[in-house]
């Protein structure tokens, strides 16, 4: 439900809310299968969500997201990677919990539910890709050549780089974390 409702949202806060609703479906499914899988999914979701939406918190609407690019290109590039991870694209961290949930569902013979859950997550992937596109690949029109950004304050957050790197590079650690939880 969260993926479908988030499709025509333009406010970052509403997109965050519907993203959480969509991930709650994955968490409830994981809870029915395995508590350790639920713990792993929740940990990865929290780390990735914090790393994704903290840099975007200065923008209120999707139209303002592209302006943030000039303030910190490195942070916004890593934000694009974590957005793709939240969408569950295969080489990134967010793919592994979804893959483990789908694997558990198919191993107990619930292939139909696995397929429905996978299809229901496609709209969420679409708005993550749209947000990543607006974040990094579009630039707002510029009427001045000055390097000073007078409209937006630079919101330097000291631990944001570490959180983004951890959210992006947790994929190799997933099997270890799943085995110990």
mmCIF file with all atom_site columns, C-alpha atoms in Angstrom:
data_model
loop_
_atom_site.group_PDB
_atom_site.id
_atom_site.type_symbol
_atom_site.label_atom_id
_atom_site.label_alt_id
_atom_site.label_comp_id
_atom_site.label_asym_id
_atom_site.label_entity_id
_atom_site.label_seq_id
_atom_site.pdbx_PDB_ins_code
_atom_site.Cartn_x
_atom_site.Cartn_y
_atom_site.Cartn_z
_atom_site.occupancy
_atom_site.B_iso_or_equiv
_atom_site.pdbx_formal_charge
_atom_site.auth_seq_id
_atom_site.auth_comp_id
_atom_site.auth_asym_id
_atom_site.auth_atom_id
_atom_site.pdbx_PDB_model_num
ATOM 1   C CA . UNK A 1 1   ? 0.000  0.000   0.000   1.00 0.00 ? 1   UNK A CA 1
ATOM 2   C CA . UNK A 1 2   ? 2.841  2.401   0.857   1.00 0.00 ? 2   UNK A CA 1
ATOM 3   C CA . UNK A 1 3   ? 4.462  2.041   -2.548  1.00 0.00 ? 3   UNK A CA 1
ATOM 4   C CA . UNK A 1 4   ? 1.281  2.883   -4.431  1.00 0.00 ? 4   UNK A CA 1
ATOM 5   C CA . UNK A 1 5   ? 0.447  5.823   -2.173  1.00 0.00 ? 5   UNK A CA 1
ATOM 6   C CA . UNK A 1 6   ? 3.961  7.241   -2.459  1.00 0.00 ? 6   UNK A CA 1
ATOM 7   C CA . UNK A 1 7   ? 3.897  7.432   -6.246  1.00 0.00 ? 7   UNK A CA 1
ATOM 8   C CA . UNK A 1 8   ? 2.393  10.906  -6.647  1.00 0.00 ? 8   UNK A CA 1
ATOM 9   C CA . UNK A 1 9   ? 3.918  12.525  -3.581  1.00 0.00 ? 9   UNK A CA 1
ATOM 10  C CA . UNK A 1 10  ? 6.052  15.613  -3.997  1.00 0.00 ? 10  UNK A CA 1
ATOM 11  C CA . UNK A 1 11  ? 6.878  16.284  -0.350  1.00 0.00 ? 11  UNK A CA 1
ATOM 12  C CA . UNK A 1 12  ? 9.952  14.530  1.067   1.00 0.00 ? 12  UNK A CA 1
ATOM 13  C CA . UNK A 1 13  ? 8.222  13.914  4.408   1.00 0.00 ? 13  UNK A CA 1
ATOM 14  C CA . UNK A 1 14  ? 5.277  12.147  2.735   1.00 0.00 ? 14  UNK A CA 1
ATOM 15  C CA . UNK A 1 15  ? 7.652  10.007  0.689   1.00 0.00 ? 15  UNK A CA 1
ATOM 16  C CA . UNK A 1 16  ? 9.466  9.036   3.905   1.00 0.00 ? 16  UNK A CA 1
ATOM 17  C CA . UNK A 1 17  ? 6.147  8.075   5.520   1.00 0.00 ? 17  UNK A CA 1
ATOM 18  C CA . UNK A 1 18  ? 4.992  5.913   2.628   1.00 0.00 ? 18  UNK A CA 1
ATOM 19  C CA . UNK A 1 19  ? 8.453  4.372   2.395   1.00 0.00 ? 19  UNK A CA 1
ATOM 20  C CA . UNK A 1 20  ? 8.138  3.310   6.023   1.00 0.00 ? 20  UNK A CA 1
ATOM 21  C CA . UNK A 1 21  ? 4.697  1.830   5.352   1.00 0.00 ? 21  UNK A CA 1
ATOM 22  C CA . UNK A 1 22  ? 6.080  -0.172  2.437   1.00 0.00 ? 22  UNK A CA 1
ATOM 23  C CA . UNK A 1 23  ? 8.980  -1.491  4.513   1.00 0.00 ? 23  UNK A CA 1
ATOM 24  C CA . UNK A 1 24  ? 6.601  -2.402  7.333   1.00 0.00 ? 24  UNK A CA 1
ATOM 25  C CA . UNK A 1 25  ? 5.051  -4.985  5.016   1.00 0.00 ? 25  UNK A CA 1
ATOM 26  C CA . UNK A 1 26  ? 8.452  -6.592  4.562   1.00 0.00 ? 26  UNK A CA 1
ATOM 27  C CA . UNK A 1 27  ? 9.044  -6.503  8.338   1.00 0.00 ? 27  UNK A CA 1
ATOM 28  C CA . UNK A 1 28  ? 5.686  -8.121  9.151   1.00 0.00 ? 28  UNK A CA 1
ATOM 29  C CA . UNK A 1 29  ? 6.365  -10.846 6.612   1.00 0.00 ? 29  UNK A CA 1
ATOM 30  C CA . UNK A 1 30  ? 9.831  -11.431 8.078   1.00 0.00 ? 30  UNK A CA 1
ATOM 31  C CA . UNK A 1 31  ? 8.361  -11.548 11.594  1.00 0.00 ? 31  UNK A CA 1
ATOM 32  C CA . UNK A 1 32  ? 6.017  -14.339 10.548  1.00 0.00 ? 32  UNK A CA 1
ATOM 33  C CA . UNK A 1 33  ? 8.988  -16.306 9.210   1.00 0.00 ? 33  UNK A CA 1
ATOM 34  C CA . UNK A 1 34  ? 11.917 -15.695 11.535  1.00 0.00 ? 34  UNK A CA 1
ATOM 35  C CA . UNK A 1 35  ? 12.600 -13.243 14.388  1.00 0.00 ? 35  UNK A CA 1
ATOM 36  C CA . UNK A 1 36  ? 16.310 -13.133 13.530  1.00 0.00 ? 36  UNK A CA 1
ATOM 37  C CA . UNK A 1 37  ? 15.478 -12.209 9.947   1.00 0.00 ? 37  UNK A CA 1
ATOM 38  C CA . UNK A 1 38  ? 13.188 -9.468  11.267  1.00 0.00 ? 38  UNK A CA 1
ATOM 39  C CA . UNK A 1 39  ? 16.003 -8.085  13.426  1.00 0.00 ? 39  UNK A CA 1
ATOM 40  C CA . UNK A 1 40  ? 18.411 -8.058  10.495  1.00 0.00 ? 40  UNK A CA 1
ATOM 41  C CA . UNK A 1 41  ? 15.843 -6.408  8.214   1.00 0.00 ? 41  UNK A CA 1
ATOM 42  C CA . UNK A 1 42  ? 15.017 -3.746  10.798  1.00 0.00 ? 42  UNK A CA 1
ATOM 43  C CA . UNK A 1 43  ? 18.682 -2.946  11.493  1.00 0.00 ? 43  UNK A CA 1
ATOM 44  C CA . UNK A 1 44  ? 19.481 -2.558  7.815   1.00 0.00 ? 44  UNK A CA 1
ATOM 45  C CA . UNK A 1 45  ? 16.352 -0.519  7.170   1.00 0.00 ? 45  UNK A CA 1
ATOM 46  C CA . UNK A 1 46  ? 17.084 1.903   10.029  1.00 0.00 ? 46  UNK A CA 1
ATOM 47  C CA . UNK A 1 47  ? 20.702 2.457   9.029   1.00 0.00 ? 47  UNK A CA 1
ATOM 48  C CA . UNK A 1 48  ? 19.845 2.912   5.364   1.00 0.00 ? 48  UNK A CA 1
ATOM 49  C CA . UNK A 1 49  ? 16.896 5.203   6.083   1.00 0.00 ? 49  UNK A CA 1
ATOM 50  C CA . UNK A 1 50  ? 18.919 7.453   8.373   1.00 0.00 ? 50  UNK A CA 1
ATOM 51  C CA . UNK A 1 51  ? 21.719 7.612   5.814   1.00 0.00 ? 51  UNK A CA 1
ATOM 52  C CA . UNK A 1 52  ? 19.275 8.388   3.017   1.00 0.00 ? 52  UNK A CA 1
ATOM 53  C CA . UNK A 1 53  ? 16.897 10.920  4.433   1.00 0.00 ? 53  UNK A CA 1
ATOM 54  C CA . UNK A 1 54  ? 19.172 12.892  6.768   1.00 0.00 ? 54  UNK A CA 1
ATOM 55  C CA . UNK A 1 55  ? 20.953 14.638  3.860   1.00 0.00 ? 55  UNK A CA 1
ATOM 56  C CA . UNK A 1 56  ? 17.578 15.268  2.210   1.00 0.00 ? 56  UNK A CA 1
ATOM 57  C CA . UNK A 1 57  ? 16.035 16.826  5.322   1.00 0.00 ? 57  UNK A CA 1
ATOM 58  C CA . UNK A 1 58  ? 16.875 20.378  4.226   1.00 0.00 ? 58  UNK A CA 1
ATOM 59  C CA . UNK A 1 59  ? 14.613 20.113  1.182   1.00 0.00 ? 59  UNK A CA 1
ATOM 60  C CA . UNK A 1 60  ? 10.859 20.135  1.680   1.00 0.00 ? 60  UNK A CA 1
ATOM 61  C CA . UNK A 1 61  ? 9.733  19.169  -1.819  1.00 0.00 ? 61  UNK A CA 1
ATOM 62  C CA . UNK A 1 62  ? 11.173 17.175  -4.695  1.00 0.00 ? 62  UNK A CA 1
ATOM 63  C CA . UNK A 1 63  ? 11.755 20.362  -6.672  1.00 0.00 ? 63  UNK A CA 1
ATOM 64  C CA . UNK A 1 64  ? 14.219 21.599  -4.041  1.00 0.00 ? 64  UNK A CA 1
ATOM 65  C CA . UNK A 1 65  ? 16.266 18.410  -3.893  1.00 0.00 ? 65  UNK A CA 1
ATOM 66  C CA . UNK A 1 66  ? 18.358 19.237  -6.957  1.00 0.00 ? 66  UNK A CA 1
ATOM 67  C CA . UNK A 1 67  ? 19.542 22.470  -5.364  1.00 0.00 ? 67  UNK A CA 1
ATOM 68  C CA . UNK A 1 68  ? 21.276 20.508  -2.596  1.00 0.00 ? 68  UNK A CA 1
ATOM 69  C CA . UNK A 1 69  ? 23.667 19.035  -5.158  1.00 0.00 ? 69  UNK A CA 1
ATOM 70  C CA . UNK A 1 70  ? 25.948 22.058  -5.234  1.00 0.00 ? 70  UNK A CA 1
ATOM 71  C CA . UNK A 1 71  ? 26.323 22.126  -1.442  1.00 0.00 ? 71  UNK A CA 1
ATOM 72  C CA . UNK A 1 72  ? 27.890 18.670  -1.110  1.00 0.00 ? 72  UNK A CA 1
ATOM 73  C CA . UNK A 1 73  ? 28.308 16.601  -4.285  1.00 0.00 ? 73  UNK A CA 1
ATOM 74  C CA . UNK A 1 74  ? 29.925 13.660  -2.483  1.00 0.00 ? 74  UNK A CA 1
ATOM 75  C CA . UNK A 1 75  ? 27.145 13.349  0.076   1.00 0.00 ? 75  UNK A CA 1
ATOM 76  C CA . UNK A 1 76  ? 24.467 13.558  -2.589  1.00 0.00 ? 76  UNK A CA 1
ATOM 77  C CA . UNK A 1 77  ? 26.211 10.904  -4.696  1.00 0.00 ? 77  UNK A CA 1
ATOM 78  C CA . UNK A 1 78  ? 26.291 8.546   -1.737  1.00 0.00 ? 78  UNK A CA 1
ATOM 79  C CA . UNK A 1 79  ? 22.668 9.461   -1.006  1.00 0.00 ? 79  UNK A CA 1
ATOM 80  C CA . UNK A 1 80  ? 21.775 8.275   -4.489  1.00 0.00 ? 80  UNK A CA 1
ATOM 81  C CA . UNK A 1 81  ? 23.441 4.948   -3.720  1.00 0.00 ? 81  UNK A CA 1
ATOM 82  C CA . UNK A 1 82  ? 21.502 4.554   -0.481  1.00 0.00 ? 82  UNK A CA 1
ATOM 83  C CA . UNK A 1 83  ? 18.256 5.458   -2.266  1.00 0.00 ? 83  UNK A CA 1
ATOM 84  C CA . UNK A 1 84  ? 18.926 2.641   -4.694  1.00 0.00 ? 84  UNK A CA 1
ATOM 85  C CA . UNK A 1 85  ? 19.675 0.406   -1.720  1.00 0.00 ? 85  UNK A CA 1
ATOM 86  C CA . UNK A 1 86  ? 16.327 1.274   -0.113  1.00 0.00 ? 86  UNK A CA 1
ATOM 87  C CA . UNK A 1 87  ? 14.673 0.309   -3.362  1.00 0.00 ? 87  UNK A CA 1
ATOM 88  C CA . UNK A 1 88  ? 16.297 -3.112  -3.072  1.00 0.00 ? 88  UNK A CA 1
ATOM 89  C CA . UNK A 1 89  ? 18.461 -3.116  -6.184  1.00 0.00 ? 89  UNK A CA 1
ATOM 90  C CA . UNK A 1 90  ? 20.678 -6.228  -6.291  1.00 0.00 ? 90  UNK A CA 1
ATOM 91  C CA . UNK A 1 91  ? 24.270 -5.192  -5.714  1.00 0.00 ? 91  UNK A CA 1
ATOM 92  C CA . UNK A 1 92  ? 23.402 -2.927  -2.785  1.00 0.00 ? 92  UNK A CA 1
ATOM 93  C CA . UNK A 1 93  ? 22.739 -3.477  0.925   1.00 0.00 ? 93  UNK A CA 1
ATOM 94  C CA . UNK A 1 94  ? 18.938 -3.176  0.846   1.00 0.00 ? 94  UNK A CA 1
ATOM 95  C CA . UNK A 1 95  ? 18.666 -6.088  -1.544  1.00 0.00 ? 95  UNK A CA 1
ATOM 96  C CA . UNK A 1 96  ? 19.886 -8.716  0.908   1.00 0.00 ? 96  UNK A CA 1
ATOM 97  C CA . UNK A 1 97  ? 17.064 -8.562  3.507   1.00 0.00 ? 97  UNK A CA 1
ATOM 98  C CA . UNK A 1 98  ? 14.472 -8.666  0.736   1.00 0.00 ? 98  UNK A CA 1
ATOM 99  C CA . UNK A 1 99  ? 16.266 -11.581 -0.881  1.00 0.00 ? 99  UNK A CA 1
ATOM 100 C CA . UNK A 1 100 ? 16.432 -13.484 2.419   1.00 0.00 ? 100 UNK A CA 1
ATOM 101 C CA . UNK A 1 101 ? 12.711 -12.889 3.045   1.00 0.00 ? 101 UNK A CA 1
ATOM 102 C CA . UNK A 1 102 ? 11.848 -14.074 -0.465  1.00 0.00 ? 102 UNK A CA 1
ATOM 103 C CA . UNK A 1 103 ? 14.104 -17.114 -0.016  1.00 0.00 ? 103 UNK A CA 1
ATOM 104 C CA . UNK A 1 104 ? 12.374 -18.014 3.258   1.00 0.00 ? 104 UNK A CA 1
ATOM 105 C CA . UNK A 1 105 ? 8.927  -17.584 1.699   1.00 0.00 ? 105 UNK A CA 1
ATOM 106 C CA . UNK A 1 106 ? 9.747  -19.843 -1.232  1.00 0.00 ? 106 UNK A CA 1
ATOM 107 C CA . UNK A 1 107 ? 11.409 -22.445 1.003   1.00 0.00 ? 107 UNK A CA 1
ATOM 108 C CA . UNK A 1 108 ? 8.162  -22.879 2.984   1.00 0.00 ? 108 UNK A CA 1
ATOM 109 C CA . UNK A 1 109 ? 6.094  -23.034 -0.199  1.00 0.00 ? 109 UNK A CA 1
ATOM 110 C CA . UNK A 1 110 ? 4.629  -19.517 -0.160  1.00 0.00 ? 110 UNK A CA 1
ATOM 111 C CA . UNK A 1 111 ? 5.684  -18.610 -3.678  1.00 0.00 ? 111 UNK A CA 1
ATOM 112 C CA . UNK A 1 112 ? 2.482  -16.689 -4.391  1.00 0.00 ? 112 UNK A CA 1
ATOM 113 C CA . UNK A 1 113 ? 2.971  -14.428 -1.371  1.00 0.00 ? 113 UNK A CA 1
ATOM 114 C CA . UNK A 1 114 ? 6.620  -13.934 -2.336  1.00 0.00 ? 114 UNK A CA 1
ATOM 115 C CA . UNK A 1 115 ? 5.577  -12.889 -5.832  1.00 0.00 ? 115 UNK A CA 1
ATOM 116 C CA . UNK A 1 116 ? 2.895  -10.518 -4.513  1.00 0.00 ? 116 UNK A CA 1
ATOM 117 C CA . UNK A 1 117 ? 5.347  -8.951  -2.062  1.00 0.00 ? 117 UNK A CA 1
ATOM 118 C CA . UNK A 1 118 ? 7.910  -8.514  -4.808  1.00 0.00 ? 118 UNK A CA 1
ATOM 119 C CA . UNK A 1 119 ? 5.395  -6.957  -7.208  1.00 0.00 ? 119 UNK A CA 1
ATOM 120 C CA . UNK A 1 120 ? 4.088  -4.648  -4.479  1.00 0.00 ? 120 UNK A CA 1
ATOM 121 C CA . UNK A 1 121 ? 7.603  -3.314  -3.923  1.00 0.00 ? 121 UNK A CA 1
ATOM 122 C CA . UNK A 1 122 ? 8.023  -2.176  -7.546  1.00 0.00 ? 122 UNK A CA 1
ATOM 123 C CA . UNK A 1 123 ? 6.171  1.154   -7.050  1.00 0.00 ? 123 UNK A CA 1
ATOM 124 C CA . UNK A 1 124 ? 8.488  1.908   -4.123  1.00 0.00 ? 124 UNK A CA 1
ATOM 125 C CA . UNK A 1 125 ? 11.463 1.200   -6.347  1.00 0.00 ? 125 UNK A CA 1
ATOM 126 C CA . UNK A 1 126 ? 10.040 3.630   -8.882  1.00 0.00 ? 126 UNK A CA 1
ATOM 127 C CA . UNK A 1 127 ? 9.786  6.524   -6.436  1.00 0.00 ? 127 UNK A CA 1
ATOM 128 C CA . UNK A 1 128 ? 13.262 5.781   -5.062  1.00 0.00 ? 128 UNK A CA 1
ATOM 129 C CA . UNK A 1 129 ? 14.671 5.884   -8.592  1.00 0.00 ? 129 UNK A CA 1
ATOM 130 C CA . UNK A 1 130 ? 12.740 9.099   -9.255  1.00 0.00 ? 130 UNK A CA 1
ATOM 131 C CA . UNK A 1 131 ? 14.097 10.651  -6.063  1.00 0.00 ? 131 UNK A CA 1
ATOM 132 C CA . UNK A 1 132 ? 17.645 9.548   -6.942  1.00 0.00 ? 132 UNK A CA 1
ATOM 133 C CA . UNK A 1 133 ? 17.246 11.028  -10.410 1.00 0.00 ? 133 UNK A CA 1
ATOM 134 C CA . UNK A 1 134 ? 16.016 14.344  -9.039  1.00 0.00 ? 134 UNK A CA 1
ATOM 135 C CA . UNK A 1 135 ? 18.742 14.350  -6.402  1.00 0.00 ? 135 UNK A CA 1
ATOM 136 C CA . UNK A 1 136 ? 21.779 13.774  -8.569  1.00 0.00 ? 136 UNK A CA 1
ATOM 137 C CA . UNK A 1 137 ? 21.026 13.992  -12.246 1.00 0.00 ? 137 UNK A CA 1
ATOM 138 C CA . UNK A 1 138 ? 19.080 17.229  -12.479 1.00 0.00 ? 138 UNK A CA 1
ATOM 139 C CA . UNK A 1 139 ? 20.366 20.684  -11.815 1.00 0.00 ? 139 UNK A CA 1
ATOM 140 C CA . UNK A 1 140 ? 18.152 23.643  -11.140 1.00 0.00 ? 140 UNK A CA 1
ATOM 141 C CA . UNK A 1 141 ? 18.231 26.659  -13.416 1.00 0.00 ? 141 UNK A CA 1
ATOM 142 C CA . UNK A 1 142 ? 20.897 29.099  -12.331 1.00 0.00 ? 142 UNK A CA 1
ATOM 143 C CA . UNK A 1 143 ? 20.610 32.810  -12.969 1.00 0.00 ? 143 UNK A CA 1
ATOM 144 C CA . UNK A 1 144 ? 23.820 33.803  -11.267 1.00 0.00 ? 144 UNK A CA 1
ATOM 145 C CA . UNK A 1 145 ? 27.438 32.767  -11.594 1.00 0.00 ? 145 UNK A CA 1
ATOM 146 C CA . UNK A 1 146 ? 28.316 33.309  -7.954  1.00 0.00 ? 146 UNK A CA 1
ATOM 147 C CA . UNK A 1 147 ? 29.718 30.416  -5.946  1.00 0.00 ? 147 UNK A CA 1
ATOM 148 C CA . UNK A 1 148 ? 27.996 31.574  -2.747  1.00 0.00 ? 148 UNK A CA 1
ATOM 149 C CA . UNK A 1 149 ? 24.735 29.777  -2.080  1.00 0.00 ? 149 UNK A CA 1
ATOM 150 C CA . UNK A 1 150 ? 22.639 32.426  -0.365  1.00 0.00 ? 150 UNK A CA 1
ATOM 151 C CA . UNK A 1 151 ? 19.302 30.579  -0.293  1.00 0.00 ? 151 UNK A CA 1
ATOM 152 C CA . UNK A 1 152 ? 20.314 27.431  1.549   1.00 0.00 ? 152 UNK A CA 1
ATOM 153 C CA . UNK A 1 153 ? 22.536 27.039  4.580   1.00 0.00 ? 153 UNK A CA 1
ATOM 154 C CA . UNK A 1 154 ? 25.081 24.280  4.480   1.00 0.00 ? 154 UNK A CA 1
ATOM 155 C CA . UNK A 1 155 ? 23.881 21.759  7.032   1.00 0.00 ? 155 UNK A CA 1
ATOM 156 C CA . UNK A 1 156 ? 27.086 19.959  7.973   1.00 0.00 ? 156 UNK A CA 1
ATOM 157 C CA . UNK A 1 157 ? 26.382 16.812  9.964   1.00 0.00 ? 157 UNK A CA 1
ATOM 158 C CA . UNK A 1 158 ? 29.514 15.276  11.464  1.00 0.00 ? 158 UNK A CA 1
ATOM 159 C CA . UNK A 1 159 ? 28.636 11.556  11.332  1.00 0.00 ? 159 UNK A CA 1
ATOM 160 C CA . UNK A 1 160 ? 26.683 11.550  8.094   1.00 0.00 ? 160 UNK A CA 1
ATOM 161 C CA . UNK A 1 161 ? 29.563 10.342  5.895   1.00 0.00 ? 161 UNK A CA 1
ATOM 162 C CA . UNK A 1 162 ? 30.222 7.349   8.151   1.00 0.00 ? 162 UNK A CA 1
ATOM 163 C CA . UNK A 1 163 ? 26.526 6.431   8.244   1.00 0.00 ? 163 UNK A CA 1
ATOM 164 C CA . UNK A 1 164 ? 26.205 6.624   4.466   1.00 0.00 ? 164 UNK A CA 1
ATOM 165 C CA . UNK A 1 165 ? 29.335 4.519   3.934   1.00 0.00 ? 165 UNK A CA 1
ATOM 166 C CA . UNK A 1 166 ? 28.098 1.944   6.440   1.00 0.00 ? 166 UNK A CA 1
ATOM 167 C CA . UNK A 1 167 ? 24.675 1.801   4.776   1.00 0.00 ? 167 UNK A CA 1
ATOM 168 C CA . UNK A 1 168 ? 26.231 1.351   1.357   1.00 0.00 ? 168 UNK A CA 1
ATOM 169 C CA . UNK A 1 169 ? 28.886 -1.216  2.236   1.00 0.00 ? 169 UNK A CA 1
ATOM 170 C CA . UNK A 1 170 ? 26.974 -3.495  4.636   1.00 0.00 ? 170 UNK A CA 1
ATOM 171 C CA . UNK A 1 171 ? 26.201 -6.080  1.954   1.00 0.00 ? 171 UNK A CA 1
ATOM 172 C CA . UNK A 1 172 ? 29.336 -8.188  2.583   1.00 0.00 ? 172 UNK A CA 1
ATOM 173 C CA . UNK A 1 173 ? 28.549 -8.258  6.311   1.00 0.00 ? 173 UNK A CA 1
ATOM 174 C CA . UNK A 1 174 ? 24.958 -9.410  5.859   1.00 0.00 ? 174 UNK A CA 1
ATOM 175 C CA . UNK A 1 175 ? 25.647 -13.132 5.962   1.00 0.00 ? 175 UNK A CA 1
ATOM 176 C CA . UNK A 1 176 ? 27.694 -12.757 9.132   1.00 0.00 ? 176 UNK A CA 1
ATOM 177 C CA . UNK A 1 177 ? 25.001 -10.636 10.757  1.00 0.00 ? 177 UNK A CA 1
ATOM 178 C CA . UNK A 1 178 ? 22.246 -13.074 9.732   1.00 0.00 ? 178 UNK A CA 1
ATOM 179 C CA . UNK A 1 179 ? 24.165 -16.052 11.083  1.00 0.00 ? 179 UNK A CA 1
ATOM 180 C CA . UNK A 1 180 ? 24.688 -14.434 14.503  1.00 0.00 ? 180 UNK A CA 1
ATOM 181 C CA . UNK A 1 181 ? 21.239 -12.899 15.110  1.00 0.00 ? 181 UNK A CA 1
#
